[in-house]
Short mmCIF file of C-alpha atoms in Angstrom, two decimals:
data_model
loop_
_atom_site.label_atom_id
_atom_site.label_comp_id
_atom_site.label_asym_id
_atom_site.label_seq_id
_atom_site.Cartn_x
_atom_site.Cartn_y
_atom_site.Cartn_z
CA MET A 286 -17.25 6.57 1.33
CA GLU A 287 -15.98 6.16 4.89
CA GLN A 288 -18.24 4.24 7.22
CA SER A 289 -18.97 5.81 10.60
CA HIS A 290 -18.65 3.83 13.81
CA TRP A 291 -22.01 5.28 14.92
CA GLN A 292 -24.71 2.69 15.68
CA PRO A 293 -28.34 3.09 16.74
CA SER A 294 -29.10 2.52 20.40
CA ARG A 295 -31.27 -0.46 21.20
CA GLN A 296 -31.97 1.04 24.62
CA SER A 297 -33.55 4.15 23.11
CA ALA A 298 -37.33 4.55 22.98
CA THR A 299 -36.93 5.78 19.39
CA PRO A 300 -37.31 2.94 16.86
CA LEU A 301 -34.09 1.81 15.18
CA HIS A 302 -35.21 2.83 11.69
CA MET A 303 -36.05 6.34 12.89
CA GLN A 304 -32.60 6.71 14.49
CA ILE A 305 -31.00 5.65 11.21
CA THR A 306 -33.26 8.03 9.25
CA GLN A 307 -32.21 10.94 11.44
CA TYR A 308 -28.53 9.98 11.24
CA ILE A 309 -28.54 9.94 7.42
CA ARG A 310 -30.66 13.12 7.30
CA ASP A 311 -28.05 14.87 9.45
CA LYS A 312 -25.29 13.69 7.11
CA ILE A 313 -27.13 15.18 4.13
CA VAL A 314 -28.27 18.44 5.72
CA GLY A 315 -24.86 19.01 7.30
CA GLY A 316 -23.16 18.69 3.93
CA GLU A 317 -21.12 15.57 4.73
CA TRP A 318 -23.04 13.70 2.03
CA PRO A 319 -23.57 16.38 -0.64
CA VAL A 320 -25.85 16.16 -3.65
CA GLY A 321 -24.71 13.41 -5.98
CA THR A 322 -23.11 11.28 -3.27
CA ARG A 323 -23.70 7.57 -3.70
CA ILE A 324 -24.49 6.20 -0.25
CA PRO A 325 -23.35 2.74 0.92
CA SER A 326 -25.43 -0.25 -0.11
CA GLN A 327 -28.25 -1.55 2.05
CA ARG A 328 -26.12 -4.56 2.97
CA LYS A 329 -23.16 -2.45 4.05
CA LEU A 330 -25.36 -0.09 6.06
CA ALA A 331 -27.02 -3.04 7.79
CA GLU A 332 -23.59 -4.46 8.66
CA ALA A 333 -22.30 -1.10 9.88
CA PHE A 334 -25.38 -0.42 12.02
CA LYS A 335 -25.72 -4.07 13.10
CA VAL A 336 -29.41 -4.19 12.20
CA ASN A 337 -31.57 -6.21 9.85
CA ARG A 338 -31.55 -5.13 6.25
CA SER A 339 -35.31 -4.49 6.43
CA THR A 340 -34.65 -1.81 9.09
CA VAL A 341 -32.30 -0.01 6.71
CA VAL A 342 -34.79 -0.34 3.84
CA THR A 343 -37.49 1.32 5.97
CA ALA A 344 -35.18 4.24 6.81
CA LEU A 345 -34.12 4.73 3.20
CA ASP A 346 -37.73 4.58 2.01
CA GLU A 347 -38.61 7.46 4.34
CA LEU A 348 -35.71 9.57 3.06
CA THR A 349 -36.63 8.76 -0.52
CA ALA A 350 -40.21 9.82 0.12
CA ALA A 351 -38.88 13.07 1.63
CA GLY A 352 -36.99 13.78 -1.61
CA MET A 353 -33.52 13.44 -0.09
CA LEU A 354 -32.54 10.14 -1.73
CA GLU A 355 -33.15 8.65 -5.14
CA GLY A 356 -32.51 5.21 -6.59
CA CYS A 357 -30.10 5.08 -9.56
CA LYS A 358 -30.79 3.28 -12.82
CA GLY A 359 -27.44 1.52 -12.61
CA GLY A 360 -28.04 0.43 -9.04
CA GLY A 361 -27.43 2.09 -5.71
CA THR A 362 -28.89 5.19 -4.11
CA ARG A 363 -27.72 8.81 -4.39
CA VAL A 364 -28.34 11.98 -2.46
CA VAL A 365 -30.67 14.43 -4.22
CA ASN A 366 -32.26 17.65 -3.03
CA HIS A 367 -35.91 17.87 -3.99
CA THR A 368 -37.31 19.09 -0.70
CA TRP A 369 -39.45 22.27 -0.79
CA GLY A 370 -37.01 24.04 1.48
CA ALA A 371 -34.13 23.29 -0.82
CA LEU A 372 -36.07 24.40 -3.91
CA ALA A 373 -36.77 27.74 -2.28
CA ALA A 374 -33.14 28.33 -1.45
CA THR A 375 -29.93 28.63 -3.45
CA PRO A 376 -28.90 25.16 -4.64
CA PRO A 377 -25.95 23.78 -2.65
CA THR A 378 -22.55 23.29 -4.22
CA ASN A 379 -22.38 19.96 -6.01
CA TRP A 380 -18.98 18.89 -4.73
CA ASN A 381 -19.41 15.54 -6.44
CA ASP A 382 -18.73 17.25 -9.79
CA TYR A 383 -15.47 18.65 -8.43
CA VAL A 384 -14.44 15.28 -7.02
CA LYS A 385 -14.93 13.66 -10.42
CA SER A 386 -12.97 16.42 -12.16
CA GLY A 387 -9.68 15.88 -10.32
CA ILE A 388 -6.82 14.63 -12.51
CA HIS A 389 -5.52 12.15 -9.91
CA ARG A 390 -7.23 8.80 -10.23
CA PRO A 391 -8.89 7.36 -7.14
CA ASN A 392 -7.60 4.17 -5.59
CA LEU A 393 -9.20 0.97 -6.79
CA PRO A 394 -12.48 0.43 -4.88
CA ALA A 395 -11.04 -2.67 -3.22
CA VAL A 396 -7.96 -0.71 -2.12
CA GLN A 397 -10.17 2.03 -0.66
CA GLU A 398 -12.17 -0.59 1.19
CA ILE A 399 -9.01 -2.20 2.54
CA ASN A 400 -7.66 1.19 3.67
CA ARG A 401 -10.87 1.83 5.60
CA ALA A 402 -11.22 -1.65 7.06
CA GLU A 403 -7.64 -1.66 8.37
CA PHE A 404 -8.69 0.70 11.13
CA HIS A 405 -11.90 -1.03 12.15
CA PRO A 406 -11.58 -2.41 15.69
CA GLY A 407 -11.17 -6.18 15.86
CA VAL A 408 -10.12 -6.64 12.22
CA ILE A 409 -7.20 -9.04 11.67
CA ARG A 410 -5.02 -7.66 8.89
CA LEU A 411 -3.65 -10.70 7.03
CA GLY A 412 -2.34 -8.72 4.06
CA THR A 413 -0.91 -5.53 5.54
CA GLY A 414 2.56 -4.70 4.22
CA GLU A 415 4.08 -3.11 7.28
CA LEU A 416 5.61 -4.15 10.57
CA SER A 417 3.30 -4.88 13.48
CA PRO A 418 3.23 -2.12 16.11
CA GLU A 419 4.80 -4.61 18.52
CA LEU A 420 7.87 -4.80 16.24
CA LEU A 421 8.41 -1.06 15.93
CA PRO A 422 11.24 0.41 18.06
CA HIS A 423 9.12 2.62 20.31
CA LEU A 424 11.58 2.97 23.21
CA GLU A 425 14.64 3.42 21.01
CA MET A 426 12.88 6.01 18.86
CA SER A 427 11.76 7.90 21.95
CA ASN A 428 15.41 8.18 22.99
CA VAL A 429 16.37 9.31 19.48
CA LEU A 430 13.70 12.01 19.45
CA ARG A 431 14.81 13.16 22.89
CA ARG A 432 18.39 13.58 21.71
CA VAL A 433 17.22 15.46 18.61
CA ALA A 434 15.10 17.75 20.80
CA ASP A 435 18.03 18.42 23.14
CA ARG A 436 19.98 19.88 20.21
CA THR A 437 17.16 22.35 19.43
CA PRO A 438 16.61 21.21 15.85
CA PRO A 439 15.79 23.77 13.17
CA LEU A 440 12.05 24.28 12.79
CA GLY A 441 12.11 25.94 9.39
CA TYR A 442 12.22 24.52 5.87
CA GLY A 443 15.16 22.35 4.86
CA GLU A 444 17.35 22.43 1.77
CA PRO A 445 15.88 20.98 -1.44
CA MET A 446 17.97 17.78 -1.52
CA GLY A 447 17.38 17.02 2.15
CA ASP A 448 19.36 17.05 5.40
CA LEU A 449 23.08 16.88 4.59
CA ARG A 450 24.03 14.60 7.50
CA LEU A 451 21.31 12.14 6.54
CA ARG A 452 22.46 12.15 2.91
CA GLU A 453 26.05 11.56 4.03
CA LEU A 454 25.00 8.57 6.12
CA LEU A 455 22.88 7.14 3.31
CA ALA A 456 25.67 7.60 0.77
CA ALA A 457 28.02 5.68 3.05
CA ARG A 458 25.48 2.84 3.37
CA LEU A 459 24.97 2.74 -0.38
CA GLN A 460 28.72 2.52 -0.93
CA LYS A 461 28.80 -0.61 1.25
CA LEU A 462 26.28 -2.14 -1.16
CA GLY A 463 28.62 -1.41 -4.07
CA ILE A 464 26.73 1.67 -5.24
CA ALA A 465 28.83 4.67 -6.23
CA ALA A 466 27.11 7.44 -4.28
CA SER A 467 27.88 10.79 -2.73
CA PRO A 468 25.60 13.11 -0.74
CA ALA A 469 25.00 15.07 -3.96
CA SER A 470 23.59 11.94 -5.62
CA VAL A 471 21.00 11.25 -2.88
CA LEU A 472 17.62 12.98 -2.63
CA ILE A 473 15.48 12.66 0.51
CA VAL A 474 11.77 12.07 -0.17
CA SER A 475 8.70 11.41 1.94
CA GLY A 476 8.66 7.68 1.28
CA ALA A 477 9.24 5.66 -1.88
CA LEU A 478 5.71 6.37 -3.11
CA GLN A 479 6.52 10.07 -3.33
CA ALA A 480 9.63 9.17 -5.28
CA LEU A 481 7.45 7.45 -7.89
CA GLN A 482 5.10 10.43 -8.01
CA LEU A 483 8.01 12.84 -8.59
CA ILE A 484 9.43 10.63 -11.33
CA SER A 485 6.05 10.33 -13.04
CA VAL A 486 5.48 14.08 -13.28
CA GLY A 487 9.09 15.18 -13.58
CA LEU A 488 10.71 12.79 -16.02
CA LEU A 489 7.98 11.25 -18.17
CA GLU A 490 5.67 12.58 -20.84
CA PRO A 491 1.92 11.84 -20.64
CA GLY A 492 1.12 8.66 -22.50
CA SER A 493 4.50 7.07 -21.80
CA ALA A 494 4.63 3.30 -21.27
CA VAL A 495 6.14 1.96 -18.06
CA LEU A 496 7.20 -1.69 -17.92
CA VAL A 497 6.51 -3.46 -14.63
CA GLU A 498 6.61 -6.99 -13.33
CA ARG A 499 3.39 -8.90 -13.55
CA PRO A 500 2.14 -9.13 -10.85
CA SER A 501 3.26 -5.81 -9.41
CA TYR A 502 2.54 -3.60 -6.43
CA LEU A 503 2.38 -0.72 -8.89
CA TYR A 504 -0.96 -1.96 -10.28
CA SER A 505 -2.52 -1.30 -6.87
CA VAL A 506 -1.54 2.39 -6.70
CA PRO A 507 -2.49 4.70 -9.60
CA VAL A 508 0.50 7.03 -9.23
CA PHE A 509 1.75 6.57 -12.82
CA GLN A 510 -1.71 6.19 -14.35
CA SER A 511 -2.80 9.50 -12.80
CA ALA A 512 0.06 11.20 -14.64
CA GLY A 513 -1.19 9.71 -17.91
CA MET A 514 1.21 6.74 -18.06
CA LYS A 515 0.37 3.22 -19.21
CA LEU A 516 1.59 0.19 -17.26
CA ARG A 517 2.69 -2.82 -19.31
CA GLY A 518 3.29 -6.06 -17.44
CA VAL A 519 6.25 -8.33 -18.16
CA PRO A 520 5.97 -11.95 -16.93
CA MET A 521 8.01 -13.36 -14.05
CA ASP A 522 9.36 -16.81 -13.20
CA GLU A 523 11.08 -18.31 -10.17
CA ASN A 524 14.20 -16.18 -10.86
CA GLY A 525 12.31 -12.89 -11.11
CA LEU A 526 11.46 -10.66 -14.05
CA ARG A 527 11.88 -12.35 -17.44
CA ALA A 528 14.81 -10.29 -18.66
CA ASP A 529 14.76 -12.11 -22.00
CA LEU A 530 11.38 -10.51 -22.73
CA VAL A 531 12.18 -6.96 -21.61
CA GLY A 532 13.77 -5.85 -24.89
CA ALA A 533 10.83 -7.06 -26.99
CA TYR A 534 8.27 -5.49 -24.64
CA ALA A 535 10.22 -2.22 -24.61
CA ARG A 536 10.20 -2.07 -28.41
CA GLN A 537 6.58 -3.15 -28.76
CA TYR A 538 5.28 -0.49 -26.36
CA ASN A 539 8.02 2.11 -26.93
CA ALA A 540 8.60 1.98 -23.17
CA SER A 541 10.11 4.96 -21.38
CA LEU A 542 11.37 3.07 -18.33
CA LEU A 543 11.22 -0.16 -16.31
CA TYR A 544 10.05 -0.34 -12.69
CA THR A 545 11.15 -3.41 -10.73
CA ILE A 546 11.31 -4.77 -7.18
CA PRO A 547 14.09 -7.34 -7.63
CA THR A 548 14.55 -8.14 -3.94
CA PHE A 549 11.69 -9.75 -1.96
CA HIS A 550 9.21 -8.69 -4.58
CA ASN A 551 5.81 -7.28 -3.67
CA PRO A 552 3.51 -9.23 -3.89
CA SER A 553 5.17 -12.50 -4.93
CA GLY A 554 8.09 -12.55 -2.47
CA THR A 555 10.46 -13.57 -5.30
CA THR A 556 14.10 -12.52 -5.27
CA MET A 557 15.77 -12.00 -8.64
CA SER A 558 18.77 -14.30 -9.06
CA GLU A 559 22.33 -13.04 -9.50
CA ALA A 560 22.45 -14.23 -13.10
CA ARG A 561 19.10 -12.66 -13.93
CA ARG A 562 20.22 -9.31 -12.53
CA GLY A 563 23.23 -9.31 -14.79
CA GLN A 564 21.10 -10.26 -17.78
CA LEU A 565 18.57 -7.51 -17.01
CA MET A 566 21.28 -4.86 -16.76
CA GLU A 567 22.74 -5.93 -20.11
CA VAL A 568 19.33 -5.74 -21.79
CA THR A 569 18.34 -2.37 -20.35
CA GLU A 570 21.72 -0.74 -21.01
CA ALA A 571 21.82 -2.05 -24.56
CA GLY A 572 18.32 -0.74 -25.22
CA GLY A 573 18.80 2.56 -23.40
CA LEU A 574 15.91 1.72 -21.07
CA PRO A 575 16.12 3.54 -17.72
CA VAL A 576 15.36 1.47 -14.62
CA ILE A 577 13.68 2.33 -11.32
CA GLU A 578 14.92 -0.16 -8.73
CA ASP A 579 12.61 -0.25 -5.70
CA ASP A 580 14.74 -1.83 -2.96
CA VAL A 581 12.75 -1.00 0.18
CA TYR A 582 12.70 -4.64 1.40
CA ARG A 583 16.44 -5.34 1.03
CA ASP A 584 17.34 -5.33 4.74
CA LEU A 585 14.49 -7.72 5.58
CA TRP A 586 16.44 -10.83 4.48
CA LEU A 587 15.74 -13.88 6.62
CA ASP A 588 17.88 -16.69 5.19
CA ALA A 589 20.90 -14.92 3.67
CA PRO A 590 21.73 -11.44 2.37
CA PRO A 591 20.30 -10.97 -1.13
CA PRO A 592 22.37 -10.35 -4.30
CA ARG A 593 23.81 -6.89 -4.89
CA PRO A 594 21.38 -4.24 -6.10
CA LEU A 595 21.00 -3.56 -9.81
CA LYS A 596 22.35 -0.11 -9.07
CA ALA A 597 25.65 -1.66 -7.93
CA ARG A 598 26.10 -2.92 -11.52
CA ASP A 599 25.18 0.42 -13.08
CA ALA A 600 28.16 1.94 -14.84
CA SER A 601 26.20 4.42 -16.98
CA GLY A 602 23.81 6.08 -14.54
CA ASN A 603 20.87 4.14 -15.97
CA VAL A 604 19.27 3.17 -12.64
CA LEU A 605 17.35 5.27 -10.14
CA TYR A 606 17.55 3.50 -6.79
CA LEU A 607 14.76 3.81 -4.19
CA GLY A 608 15.11 3.06 -0.49
CA SER A 609 13.02 3.74 2.60
CA LEU A 610 12.80 3.38 6.38
CA SER A 611 9.07 2.68 6.21
CA LYS A 612 9.39 -1.12 5.98
CA THR A 613 12.20 -1.50 8.51
CA VAL A 614 11.92 1.23 11.16
CA SER A 615 8.78 3.35 11.01
CA PRO A 616 6.24 4.15 8.30
CA GLY A 617 5.33 7.22 10.35
CA LEU A 618 8.72 8.87 9.82
CA ARG A 619 7.92 9.19 6.07
CA ILE A 620 11.59 9.03 5.09
CA GLY A 621 12.78 7.56 1.81
CA TRP A 622 15.50 8.36 -0.72
CA ILE A 623 16.45 8.26 -4.38
CA ALA A 624 20.01 7.64 -5.53
CA GLY A 625 20.93 8.47 -9.10
CA PRO A 626 22.52 11.00 -11.46
CA GLN A 627 22.77 14.44 -9.90
CA PRO A 628 20.98 16.36 -12.72
CA VAL A 629 18.01 14.00 -12.45
CA LEU A 630 17.81 14.39 -8.67
CA GLU A 631 18.04 18.18 -8.92
CA ARG A 632 15.07 18.12 -11.32
CA LEU A 633 13.09 15.93 -8.89
CA ALA A 634 14.12 18.10 -5.94
CA ASP A 635 12.80 21.18 -7.74
CA ILE A 636 9.43 19.48 -8.24
CA LYS A 637 9.38 18.29 -4.64
CA MET A 638 9.93 21.85 -3.45
CA GLN A 639 6.94 22.91 -5.52
CA SER A 640 4.75 20.24 -3.94
CA ASP A 641 5.69 20.17 -0.24
CA TYR A 642 8.76 22.38 0.22
CA GLY A 643 10.82 19.48 1.48
CA SER A 644 10.41 16.51 3.79
CA SER A 645 10.02 17.10 7.51
CA THR A 646 13.27 18.41 8.96
CA LEU A 647 12.45 16.78 12.31
CA SER A 648 11.91 13.37 10.69
CA GLN A 649 15.13 13.73 8.72
CA GLN A 650 17.15 14.56 11.83
CA ALA A 651 15.57 11.64 13.70
CA ALA A 652 16.46 9.34 10.79
CA ALA A 653 20.02 10.64 10.74
CA GLU A 654 20.37 10.11 14.49
CA TRP A 655 18.98 6.60 14.13
CA LEU A 656 21.30 5.61 11.30
CA GLY A 657 24.35 7.29 12.80
CA SER A 658 23.99 5.74 16.25
CA GLY A 659 24.38 2.10 15.24
CA MET A 660 20.89 1.29 16.48
CA TYR A 661 19.67 0.45 13.00
CA GLU A 662 21.84 -2.67 12.73
CA GLN A 663 20.85 -3.88 16.21
CA HIS A 664 17.19 -3.24 15.42
CA MET A 665 17.39 -5.15 12.13
CA GLU A 666 18.89 -8.20 13.86
CA ARG A 667 15.88 -8.27 16.20
CA ILE A 668 13.43 -7.70 13.36
CA ARG A 669 14.86 -10.54 11.29
CA GLU A 670 14.60 -12.88 14.26
CA ARG A 671 10.98 -11.95 14.87
CA LEU A 672 10.07 -12.16 11.18
CA ARG A 673 11.64 -15.63 10.95
CA GLU A 674 9.37 -16.70 13.79
CA ARG A 675 6.35 -15.14 12.12
CA ARG A 676 7.17 -16.69 8.76
CA ALA A 677 7.44 -20.11 10.40
CA VAL A 678 4.05 -19.70 12.06
CA MET A 679 2.40 -18.72 8.78
CA LEU A 680 4.05 -21.54 6.82
CA ASN A 681 3.07 -24.09 9.48
CA SER A 682 -0.52 -22.84 9.39
CA LEU A 683 -0.56 -23.04 5.61
CA ASP A 684 0.75 -26.59 5.75
CA ARG A 685 -2.02 -27.57 8.16
CA HIS A 686 -4.97 -25.81 6.55
CA PHE A 687 -4.17 -25.06 2.90
CA ALA A 688 -2.23 -28.10 1.66
CA GLY A 689 -5.22 -29.39 -0.29
CA ILE A 690 -6.54 -26.11 -1.63
CA ALA A 691 -3.52 -23.91 -2.47
CA SER A 692 0.18 -23.77 -3.25
CA TRP A 693 2.89 -21.30 -2.25
CA LYS A 694 6.64 -20.73 -2.16
CA VAL A 695 8.76 -19.95 0.88
CA PRO A 696 9.99 -16.33 0.68
CA ALA A 697 13.62 -15.74 1.62
CA GLY A 698 12.77 -12.35 3.11
CA GLY A 699 10.36 -9.45 3.04
CA PHE A 700 6.77 -9.75 4.25
CA TYR A 701 4.76 -11.73 1.73
CA VAL A 702 3.53 -15.18 0.80
CA TRP A 703 1.86 -15.26 -2.63
CA LEU A 704 -0.84 -17.89 -2.14
CA LYS A 705 -2.31 -19.55 -5.23
CA LEU A 706 -5.62 -21.38 -4.86
CA HIS A 707 -5.97 -24.62 -6.79
CA ALA A 708 -9.43 -23.68 -8.04
CA PRO A 709 -10.88 -20.30 -9.09
CA LEU A 710 -13.52 -18.69 -6.91
CA PRO A 711 -15.27 -15.30 -6.84
CA ALA A 712 -12.70 -12.93 -5.34
CA ARG A 713 -15.39 -10.54 -4.12
CA THR A 714 -17.28 -13.31 -2.36
CA LEU A 715 -14.12 -14.45 -0.59
CA PHE A 716 -13.17 -10.91 0.41
CA ASP A 717 -16.66 -10.16 1.79
CA GLN A 718 -17.05 -13.43 3.67
CA ALA A 719 -13.60 -13.07 5.21
CA LEU A 720 -14.27 -9.48 6.25
CA ARG A 721 -17.56 -10.51 7.87
CA ARG A 722 -15.42 -12.69 10.13
CA ASN A 723 -13.07 -9.74 10.75
CA ILE A 724 -10.36 -11.12 8.45
CA LEU A 725 -8.91 -8.61 5.97
CA ILE A 726 -7.09 -10.03 2.93
CA ASN A 727 -5.44 -8.53 -0.14
CA PRO A 728 -6.90 -10.23 -3.24
CA GLY A 729 -4.46 -11.01 -6.03
CA HIS A 730 -6.33 -9.02 -8.68
CA LEU A 731 -5.06 -5.81 -7.05
CA TYR A 732 -1.61 -6.69 -8.39
CA ASP A 733 -2.58 -8.42 -11.64
CA ARG A 734 -6.09 -8.35 -13.04
CA ASP A 735 -5.72 -12.01 -14.05
CA ALA A 736 -4.50 -13.21 -10.62
CA ASN A 737 -7.97 -14.03 -9.31
CA GLN A 738 -6.74 -17.27 -7.75
CA HIS A 739 -4.08 -15.48 -5.68
CA ILE A 740 -4.04 -13.85 -2.26
CA ARG A 741 -1.21 -11.73 -0.88
CA LEU A 742 -0.60 -12.80 2.70
CA SER A 743 1.70 -10.94 5.09
CA TYR A 744 3.32 -12.44 8.18
CA ALA A 745 4.57 -9.03 9.36
CA PHE A 746 1.51 -7.44 10.93
CA ALA A 747 -1.05 -9.71 12.63
CA SER A 748 -0.20 -11.21 16.02
CA LEU A 749 0.86 -14.86 16.02
CA ASP A 750 -2.37 -16.00 17.66
CA ASP A 751 -4.50 -13.94 15.27
CA MET A 752 -2.50 -15.20 12.30
CA GLU A 753 -3.00 -18.87 13.18
CA ARG A 754 -6.69 -18.50 14.01
CA SER A 755 -7.57 -16.37 10.99
CA LEU A 756 -5.71 -18.61 8.53
CA ALA A 757 -7.68 -21.61 9.80
CA GLN A 758 -10.90 -19.64 9.38
CA LEU A 759 -9.88 -18.42 5.93
CA ALA A 760 -9.31 -22.01 4.80
CA GLU A 761 -12.78 -22.91 6.09
CA ILE A 762 -14.31 -20.02 4.15
CA ILE A 763 -12.54 -21.03 0.93
CA GLU A 764 -13.60 -24.67 1.28
CA SER A 765 -17.21 -23.63 1.95
CA ILE A 766 -17.26 -21.45 -1.20
CA LEU A 767 -15.74 -24.24 -3.31
CA SER A 768 -18.08 -26.94 -1.99
#
């Protein structure tokens, strides 16, 4: 449940607990918190309202006595409707029943909490997987949008596969990577996450098994699970996914496909070696196991260009290749793409038309203008330079503050450092204590339920000063918990 930024006024003549009582009453009566809603805990309400917990308890007691709230046997407090006025009227719609009936799984509670906290003022986002606003090309994109507007772009729906000029430009870029591609073999989507959603509902049967790296970003988003799929993790080592295990896992679980991020892996930062890529392609082709290659971080190399994509080695159309501008240019454009066999893409395009009738034509034209102007290459040179600086700051801070309590590897690109604590500690305690000091982290269990000693850190978003200060504070918090 989203927390409001409202707070009681200490200058008001009305006592704090009465202001809170009225605020919650208004939420219930106005229908924002319908019957069945589980309200935030006393601790969270006290933190949100910046009052003592006893003040919140007093307010909740009054609402309970009025028949508007009720304690739950399993803990927590829910909205009920036992007031005389409500009994005399038609019972309100219990939207909570509808919410629970939806087929799409909710995000993990920790992910929901992170998504909310990211927009709280003053919070330092140490785990956010996107470029800082100061790194985004605001001026250049303004010029691009101005040129698009001067041509009076079409304001209607676009063709199912996406803007032709954009697909031509992307096909040319893919060919430079060694991928055999034509505009007909490229589908424009609203980000790589939509690509996964289309694949899950368009190509797989419910109950299918999907092999993923362990850890994997895919554990943190229920896109496949909501379509009835089962994720099965395959171990990794310093060279990436254990290709020697893929065949056995595929047979054991009767896997329908493999999802992998071979380049600057999320969350571990690992890049699959050249030899491992060849081995993986041999195994998957021999076993007839289709592959989804998520390559959204490829252009974020910092030391040297990474090995060729898996798709560049694909002679049988076994790989669906995902790319995006979200990690390099602008997450707000919502432009990604899938490259693969034309019949597969036509199937996915048909489903996409049923769901959103095509990606934004304005965003597609802006993306085409950006890629066709040569600005992308210039922008990426600047981004790599800035990310190298940010990576150095994070690594230096880790050396100073974490040398005795954690280990890590230096990523060759991307955004992430996969920090492993030497000793286990309660992940929830660490998350809460860090957030109380306005530090937002991504706990490792989001990406692997057994990775409780890990934290995904990102050097891409927080400012350099915030990064250094918050890492020092995070180390203090960890040491205090362990002591």
